[in-house]
Short mmCIF file of C-alpha atoms in Angstrom, two decimals:
data_model
loop_
_atom_site.label_atom_id
_atom_site.label_comp_id
_atom_site.label_asym_id
_atom_site.label_seq_id
_atom_site.Cartn_x
_atom_site.Cartn_y
_atom_site.Cartn_z
CA MET R 1 5.75 -39.63 5.70
CA ALA R 2 5.76 -37.60 2.47
CA GLU R 3 5.71 -39.49 -0.81
CA THR R 4 8.94 -39.51 -2.74
CA THR R 5 9.91 -40.10 -6.33
CA PRO R 6 13.18 -40.71 -8.17
CA THR R 7 14.58 -37.83 -10.20
CA LEU R 8 17.38 -37.27 -12.66
CA LEU R 9 19.75 -36.75 -9.73
CA THR R 10 18.69 -40.15 -8.42
CA ASP R 11 19.71 -41.77 -11.70
CA ILE R 12 23.09 -40.04 -11.58
CA THR R 13 23.60 -41.15 -7.98
CA GLU R 14 22.74 -44.74 -8.86
CA THR R 15 25.24 -44.61 -11.71
CA PHE R 16 28.10 -43.52 -9.45
CA ARG R 17 27.14 -45.43 -6.32
CA ASN R 18 29.81 -48.09 -6.93
CA PHE R 19 32.31 -45.66 -8.39
CA THR R 20 35.83 -45.47 -6.92
CA TRP R 21 38.74 -43.16 -7.66
CA THR R 22 41.31 -45.97 -7.58
CA ASN R 23 43.13 -47.45 -10.55
CA GLU R 24 42.60 -51.00 -9.37
CA THR R 25 40.61 -53.37 -11.55
CA GLU R 26 37.32 -54.35 -9.93
CA GLU R 27 36.41 -57.99 -9.43
CA ALA R 28 34.88 -59.76 -12.40
CA GLY R 29 31.14 -59.65 -12.62
CA ASP R 30 30.60 -56.28 -10.94
CA GLY R 31 29.92 -54.61 -14.32
CA LEU R 32 32.50 -51.87 -13.86
CA GLN R 33 35.44 -50.98 -16.06
CA PRO R 34 39.03 -50.92 -14.77
CA GLY R 35 39.40 -48.03 -12.35
CA GLY R 36 35.83 -48.35 -11.17
CA LEU R 37 34.30 -46.49 -14.12
CA PRO R 38 30.70 -47.40 -14.99
CA PRO R 39 30.25 -49.13 -18.37
CA GLY R 40 30.51 -46.71 -21.28
CA TRP R 41 31.86 -43.86 -19.13
CA THR R 42 35.20 -42.08 -19.40
CA TRP R 43 37.01 -39.75 -17.01
CA GLU R 44 35.89 -36.84 -19.20
CA ASP R 45 32.27 -37.87 -18.65
CA ILE R 46 32.81 -37.97 -14.89
CA LEU R 47 34.35 -34.50 -14.83
CA TYR R 48 31.66 -33.11 -17.14
CA VAL R 49 28.80 -34.34 -14.94
CA ASP R 50 30.54 -33.05 -11.82
CA PHE R 51 31.05 -29.67 -13.50
CA LEU R 52 27.38 -29.46 -14.50
CA LEU R 53 26.20 -30.26 -11.00
CA ARG R 54 28.52 -27.70 -9.42
CA MET R 55 27.42 -25.08 -11.94
CA ARG R 56 23.80 -25.90 -11.20
CA LEU R 57 24.47 -25.39 -7.51
CA TRP R 58 26.27 -22.05 -7.85
CA ILE R 59 23.99 -20.56 -10.52
CA SER R 60 20.91 -21.51 -8.50
CA PHE R 61 22.41 -20.01 -5.34
CA ILE R 62 23.36 -16.75 -7.06
CA GLY R 63 19.95 -16.54 -8.73
CA PHE R 64 18.19 -17.18 -5.43
CA VAL R 65 20.15 -14.45 -3.63
CA CYS R 66 19.51 -11.95 -6.44
CA ASN R 67 15.78 -12.68 -6.43
CA VAL R 68 15.64 -12.28 -2.65
CA MET R 69 17.31 -8.87 -2.99
CA ALA R 70 14.88 -7.87 -5.75
CA PHE R 71 11.96 -9.01 -3.60
CA LEU R 72 13.12 -6.92 -0.63
CA ILE R 73 13.50 -3.86 -2.84
CA GLN R 74 10.05 -4.32 -4.36
CA ILE R 75 8.28 -4.59 -1.01
CA LYS R 76 10.26 -1.78 0.63
CA LEU R 77 10.03 0.98 -1.98
CA LYS R 78 6.61 2.61 -2.28
CA SER R 79 7.17 3.31 -5.97
CA TYR R 80 6.88 -0.44 -6.65
CA ARG R 81 3.53 -0.76 -4.85
CA LYS R 82 1.48 -0.11 -7.97
CA THR R 83 -0.55 -2.31 -10.29
CA GLN R 84 2.04 -2.22 -13.07
CA PHE R 85 4.59 -3.88 -10.79
CA MET R 86 2.36 -6.61 -9.33
CA PHE R 87 3.16 -9.20 -11.99
CA GLY R 88 6.84 -8.36 -11.68
CA LEU R 89 6.61 -9.19 -7.99
CA VAL R 90 4.91 -12.49 -8.83
CA LEU R 91 7.74 -13.30 -11.24
CA THR R 92 10.34 -12.60 -8.56
CA VAL R 93 8.60 -14.75 -5.95
CA SER R 94 8.03 -17.65 -8.35
CA GLU R 95 11.69 -17.65 -9.36
CA MET R 96 12.71 -17.61 -5.68
CA PHE R 97 10.70 -20.75 -4.96
CA TYR R 98 11.91 -22.46 -8.15
CA LEU R 99 15.56 -21.89 -7.30
CA PHE R 100 14.91 -23.00 -3.72
CA ALA R 101 13.56 -26.31 -5.06
CA VAL R 102 16.62 -26.74 -7.28
CA LEU R 103 18.96 -26.05 -4.37
CA ALA R 104 17.07 -28.52 -2.18
CA GLU R 105 17.36 -31.26 -4.81
CA THR R 106 21.06 -30.59 -5.15
CA TYR R 107 21.46 -30.72 -1.36
CA TYR R 108 19.78 -34.12 -1.26
CA TYR R 109 22.04 -35.41 -4.01
CA TYR R 110 25.29 -34.30 -2.38
CA ASN R 111 24.20 -35.92 0.85
CA GLU R 112 23.71 -39.21 -1.03
CA ILE R 113 19.96 -39.29 -0.41
CA LEU R 114 18.65 -41.31 -3.33
CA ILE R 115 14.96 -40.53 -2.89
CA ILE R 116 14.03 -36.86 -3.18
CA PRO R 117 10.62 -35.71 -1.85
CA LYS R 118 8.00 -35.06 -4.51
CA VAL R 119 7.28 -31.63 -3.11
CA TYR R 120 10.43 -30.14 -4.69
CA GLN R 121 9.49 -31.38 -8.15
CA ALA R 122 5.95 -30.06 -7.63
CA ILE R 123 7.29 -26.65 -6.57
CA ALA R 124 9.55 -26.50 -9.63
CA LEU R 125 6.68 -27.31 -12.01
CA ALA R 126 4.25 -24.91 -10.34
CA THR R 127 6.65 -21.99 -10.19
CA ASN R 128 7.75 -22.49 -13.79
CA LEU R 129 4.14 -22.17 -14.92
CA LEU R 130 3.50 -19.21 -12.62
CA ALA R 131 6.59 -17.42 -13.96
CA LEU R 132 5.26 -17.74 -17.51
CA PHE R 133 1.87 -16.46 -16.37
CA ALA R 134 3.62 -13.47 -14.78
CA ILE R 135 5.54 -12.69 -17.98
CA ILE R 136 2.30 -12.81 -19.97
CA GLY R 137 0.67 -10.61 -17.33
CA VAL R 138 3.36 -7.95 -17.66
CA GLY R 139 2.82 -7.83 -21.43
CA VAL R 140 -0.96 -7.65 -21.17
CA ASP R 141 -0.73 -4.94 -18.49
CA ARG R 142 1.53 -2.78 -20.64
CA TYR R 143 -0.74 -3.28 -23.64
CA MET R 144 -3.75 -2.08 -21.66
CA ALA R 145 -1.85 0.87 -20.20
CA LEU R 146 -0.23 2.07 -23.42
CA CYS R 147 -2.44 0.92 -26.29
CA ALA R 148 -5.87 -0.41 -25.36
CA PHE R 149 -7.25 2.23 -22.97
CA PRO R 150 -4.43 4.44 -21.62
CA PHE R 151 -6.83 7.08 -20.23
CA LYS R 152 -9.07 4.57 -18.47
CA TYR R 153 -6.29 2.27 -17.27
CA LYS R 154 -6.28 3.48 -13.66
CA ILE R 155 -10.06 3.19 -13.50
CA ILE R 156 -10.34 -0.32 -14.93
CA VAL R 157 -7.17 -1.83 -13.49
CA THR R 158 -7.20 -1.94 -9.69
CA VAL R 159 -5.12 -3.69 -7.06
CA LYS R 160 -8.07 -5.86 -6.02
CA ARG R 161 -8.72 -7.06 -9.57
CA TYR R 162 -5.08 -7.86 -10.18
CA ALA R 163 -4.86 -9.59 -6.82
CA ALA R 164 -7.82 -11.79 -7.76
CA VAL R 165 -6.18 -12.67 -11.09
CA ILE R 166 -2.88 -13.48 -9.39
CA VAL R 167 -4.57 -15.68 -6.79
CA GLY R 168 -6.36 -17.57 -9.56
CA LEU R 169 -3.17 -18.07 -11.59
CA THR R 170 -1.32 -19.20 -8.47
CA ALA R 171 -4.02 -21.76 -7.69
CA ILE R 172 -3.89 -23.10 -11.26
CA SER R 173 -0.09 -23.37 -11.11
CA ILE R 174 -0.10 -25.18 -7.77
CA LEU R 175 -2.78 -27.59 -8.97
CA TYR R 176 -0.81 -28.22 -12.16
CA GLY R 177 2.44 -28.97 -10.33
CA PHE R 178 1.06 -31.17 -7.59
CA VAL R 179 -1.35 -33.14 -9.82
CA PHE R 180 1.47 -34.07 -12.19
CA THR R 181 3.76 -35.24 -9.41
CA GLN R 182 0.97 -37.02 -7.52
CA PHE R 183 -0.44 -39.14 -10.34
CA PHE R 184 2.57 -39.62 -12.62
CA ALA R 185 6.07 -40.93 -11.98
CA SER R 186 8.88 -38.52 -12.80
CA ASP R 187 10.14 -40.80 -15.58
CA ASP R 188 6.67 -41.26 -17.12
CA PRO R 189 6.82 -40.04 -20.76
CA VAL R 190 3.33 -38.60 -20.37
CA VAL R 191 4.66 -36.05 -17.88
CA SER R 192 7.37 -34.68 -20.15
CA GLN R 193 5.00 -34.59 -23.13
CA ARG R 194 2.27 -32.69 -21.30
CA ILE R 195 4.72 -30.31 -19.68
CA PHE R 196 6.22 -29.61 -23.10
CA ILE R 197 2.78 -28.92 -24.56
CA VAL R 198 1.74 -26.62 -21.72
CA LEU R 199 4.98 -24.64 -21.73
CA SER R 200 5.02 -24.42 -25.55
CA VAL R 201 1.48 -23.02 -25.61
CA LEU R 202 2.32 -20.46 -22.93
CA LEU R 203 5.55 -19.46 -24.67
CA PHE R 204 3.59 -19.00 -27.90
CA ILE R 205 1.03 -16.82 -26.12
CA THR R 206 3.84 -14.81 -24.51
CA THR R 207 5.55 -14.28 -27.85
CA VAL R 208 2.34 -13.23 -29.59
CA THR R 209 1.49 -10.87 -26.72
CA TYR R 210 4.80 -9.03 -26.86
CA ILE R 211 4.89 -8.94 -30.66
CA GLY R 212 1.39 -7.46 -30.66
CA LEU R 213 2.43 -4.95 -28.01
CA SER R 214 5.44 -3.92 -30.09
CA PHE R 215 3.35 -3.39 -33.24
CA SER R 216 0.75 -1.43 -31.27
CA LEU R 217 3.40 0.86 -29.80
CA VAL R 218 4.96 1.45 -33.22
CA ARG R 219 1.55 2.23 -34.73
CA ALA R 220 0.69 4.59 -31.86
CA PHE R 221 4.04 6.35 -32.23
CA ARG R 222 3.54 6.84 -35.97
CA SER R 223 0.02 8.17 -35.47
CA THR R 224 1.29 10.78 -33.01
CA GLN R 225 3.93 11.89 -35.51
CA THR R 226 1.46 12.23 -38.37
CA GLY R 227 -1.09 13.94 -36.11
#
C-alpha cells in the first residue's frame, strides 16, 4: 500500500468533521459552538473556506483543460517541433501534471478521505520545480538565439542536446519532489523552508535571465540603428 501523509485539506476536513448545519446547541463537552460551529469559527468563515475550495476545483479544472489543448496543438503542428519550442512544451506538460495533482487532492477531500497519498504532493512539488526550469530555459534559449550567437544558434543548439538537458532537469525535479515527501512530513517546517529557498533562488535566476535578455535586446537594437 502506498504511503500517505496528511495535507492542508486533511486539516480542513478534521476541522469540519463534526460540523452540522442545524441550529441546535450541541451537548456540553463536545467543544463546538451553538449550531455546530467549530471554536473560533463563524458562518462567514465556513462560506469563505467553501468558496476557496470550489474556486480551487474550477480553476484547476479549467487550467488542466487549457493545458491539454495547448499540448495537443504543440504536438500536432509541425511548426512547434523545433528547438525553440521544446521548453514551452515542457512547461505545458509540467503544468498539466501539477493541476492533475491538485484536482486529485480536491477529489479526495470531497469524498471525505482524510489521508491523501503522498504521490500527489510529490507530483505537485516536482512539476512546480520543472515549470520554473522550463521558464528559465525559454529565457536562456532566446538569449542564445538573439544575442549570444544568433548565426551559430542552429549549429550549437540541437534537438538531442536540448532533450538531454530536459531529461536531466526532469530527473532533478522528480528527485526533489519525492525525496521531500518521503523523508519529511507535510507539516514539517523544514519542508516549507527548503521549498521557499529553492523556489526563491529559481525565481531570482529567472528574473535575472529575463532582465539580462531585455537589456541585450535593447543594446542590439540600438547598435543596429547606429550602424
